[in-house]
Amino acid sequence: MNEVENLGERIKTLRLLMNETQEEFAEHCDISSETVSLLERGRFSPRLETLKRITEYTHLSISALFNDYLYIAEQDGNIESYITYGIKVFENNKVVKSVPGVFLDETKTINFVNTCNRIQLSPVHLENFIEDNIE
């Protein structure tokens, strides 16, 4: 599988995890549903602008779309704080969770959890999450 096909698989996986049709995803990203279809089938090498629209809607970085895992990251000034939720694209869309030694404030945590819930990753228990990860 080439890089364009891999990217298409990742975008399709992300869209399905968001429980959206190609038309809904296209509308939210302000691109055509034909573009989404071509992307997902690996028949179209997207322009940077197209990737930016997808990442703005999904709150992912462009580089995340090219990794075997999709990453959602938070960064704050001098302190790089991040939580990684990986979606193993080629293993039946099973979610892999890795929480390295993390420090996030409550607002960032809530925003992150809301993002995870919006794209329907694994269930997140906010109370335990904050207790385990917020100092």
Coordinates of C-alpha atoms in Angstrom, one line a residue:
M1 CA 0.0 0.0 0.0
N2 CA 1.4 3.4 -0.9
E3 CA 1.4 6.6 1.2
V4 CA -1.7 8.0 -0.5
E5 CA -3.6 4.8 0.1
N6 CA -2.5 4.7 3.7
L7 CA -3.6 8.3 4.2
G8 CA -7.0 7.3 2.7
E9 CA -7.4 4.4 5.1
R10 CA -6.6 6.7 8.0
I11 CA -9.1 9.4 6.9
K12 CA -11.8 6.7 6.4
T13 CA -11.1 5.2 9.8
L14 CA -11.3 8.7 11.4
R15 CA -14.6 9.4 9.6
L16 CA -16.1 6.1 10.7
L17 CA -15.0 6.6 14.3
M18 CA -16.8 10.0 14.1
N19 CA -19.8 8.1 12.9
E20 CA -20.3 10.3 9.9
T21 CA -21.1 9.7 6.3
Q22 CA -18.8 10.9 3.6
E23 CA -21.3 13.7 2.9
E24 CA -21.4 14.8 6.5
F25 CA -17.6 14.7 6.9
A26 CA -17.2 16.6 3.6
E27 CA -19.6 19.3 4.8
H28 CA -17.9 19.7 8.1
C29 CA -14.5 19.9 6.4
D30 CA -15.8 22.2 3.7
I31 CA -14.7 19.9 0.9
S32 CA -16.7 17.9 -1.6
S33 CA -18.0 14.4 -0.9
E34 CA -16.3 13.3 -4.1
T35 CA -13.0 14.5 -2.6
V36 CA -13.6 12.5 0.5
S37 CA -14.5 9.4 -1.6
L38 CA -11.3 9.8 -3.7
L39 CA -9.2 10.3 -0.7
E40 CA -10.5 7.3 1.2
R41 CA -9.9 5.1 -1.9
G42 CA -6.3 6.4 -2.3
R43 CA -7.1 7.8 -5.7
F44 CA -6.3 11.4 -4.8
S45 CA -3.2 13.1 -3.4
P46 CA -4.7 16.0 -1.4
R47 CA -3.5 19.6 -1.5
L48 CA -2.2 21.1 1.8
E49 CA -5.3 23.2 2.0
T50 CA -7.5 20.0 2.0
L51 CA -5.5 18.4 4.7
K52 CA -5.7 21.7 6.8
R53 CA -9.5 21.7 6.5
I54 CA -9.6 18.0 7.7
T55 CA -7.3 18.7 10.6
E56 CA -9.1 21.8 11.7
Y57 CA -12.4 19.9 11.9
T58 CA -10.9 16.8 13.6
H59 CA -8.5 18.8 15.9
L60 CA -5.6 16.6 14.7
S61 CA -2.2 17.7 13.3
I62 CA -1.4 17.1 9.7
S63 CA 1.5 14.8 10.7
A64 CA -0.9 12.7 12.7
L65 CA -2.7 11.7 9.5
F66 CA 0.5 10.2 8.2
N67 CA 1.3 8.1 11.2
D68 CA 0.1 4.6 11.9
Y69 CA -1.6 6.1 14.9
L70 CA -3.8 9.2 15.1
Y71 CA -2.6 11.5 17.8
I72 CA -4.5 14.2 19.7
A73 CA -2.1 16.5 21.4
E74 CA -2.2 19.5 23.7
Q75 CA 0.7 21.9 24.0
D76 CA 0.9 24.8 26.4
G77 CA 3.7 27.3 26.3
N78 CA 6.9 26.0 28.0
I79 CA 5.2 22.8 29.2
E80 CA 4.6 20.3 26.5
S81 CA 1.6 18.4 27.8
Y82 CA 0.0 15.7 25.7
I83 CA -2.1 12.6 25.8
T84 CA -1.9 10.1 23.0
Y85 CA -4.9 8.1 21.9
G86 CA -3.8 5.8 19.1
I87 CA -6.1 4.3 16.6
K88 CA -4.3 1.3 15.1
V89 CA -5.7 1.7 11.6
F90 CA -4.8 -1.8 10.4
E91 CA -6.0 -3.7 13.4
N92 CA -9.8 -3.6 13.2
N93 CA -9.8 0.0 14.5
K94 CA -9.1 -1.1 18.0
V95 CA -8.2 1.9 20.2
V96 CA -4.9 1.9 22.0
K97 CA -4.6 4.3 24.9
S98 CA -1.2 5.6 26.3
V99 CA -1.1 8.2 29.0
P100 CA 2.5 9.1 29.7
G101 CA 3.4 11.3 32.7
V102 CA 0.9 14.0 31.9
F103 CA 0.1 17.4 33.4
L104 CA -2.9 19.2 32.0
D105 CA -5.1 21.8 33.6
E106 CA -8.8 21.0 34.0
T107 CA -10.0 23.2 31.1
K108 CA -7.6 21.5 28.7
T109 CA -8.5 18.1 30.0
I110 CA -12.2 18.7 29.5
N111 CA -11.6 20.0 26.0
F112 CA -9.5 17.0 25.2
V113 CA -12.1 14.6 26.6
N114 CA -14.8 16.3 24.7
T115 CA -12.8 16.0 21.5
C116 CA -12.3 12.3 22.2
N117 CA -15.9 11.8 22.9
R118 CA -16.9 13.7 19.8
I119 CA -14.8 11.4 17.6
Q120 CA -16.1 8.4 19.6
L121 CA -12.9 6.8 20.7
S122 CA -13.1 4.6 23.7
P123 CA -15.4 5.7 26.6
V124 CA -13.6 8.2 28.8
H125 CA -14.5 8.5 32.5
L126 CA -13.8 12.2 33.1
E127 CA -13.7 12.0 36.9
N128 CA -11.1 9.2 37.0
F129 CA -9.2 10.8 34.1
I130 CA -8.9 14.2 35.9
E131 CA -8.0 12.5 39.2
D132 CA -5.3 10.4 37.6
N133 CA -3.8 13.1 35.4
I134 CA -4.3 16.5 37.0
E135 CA -2.1 17.7 39.8

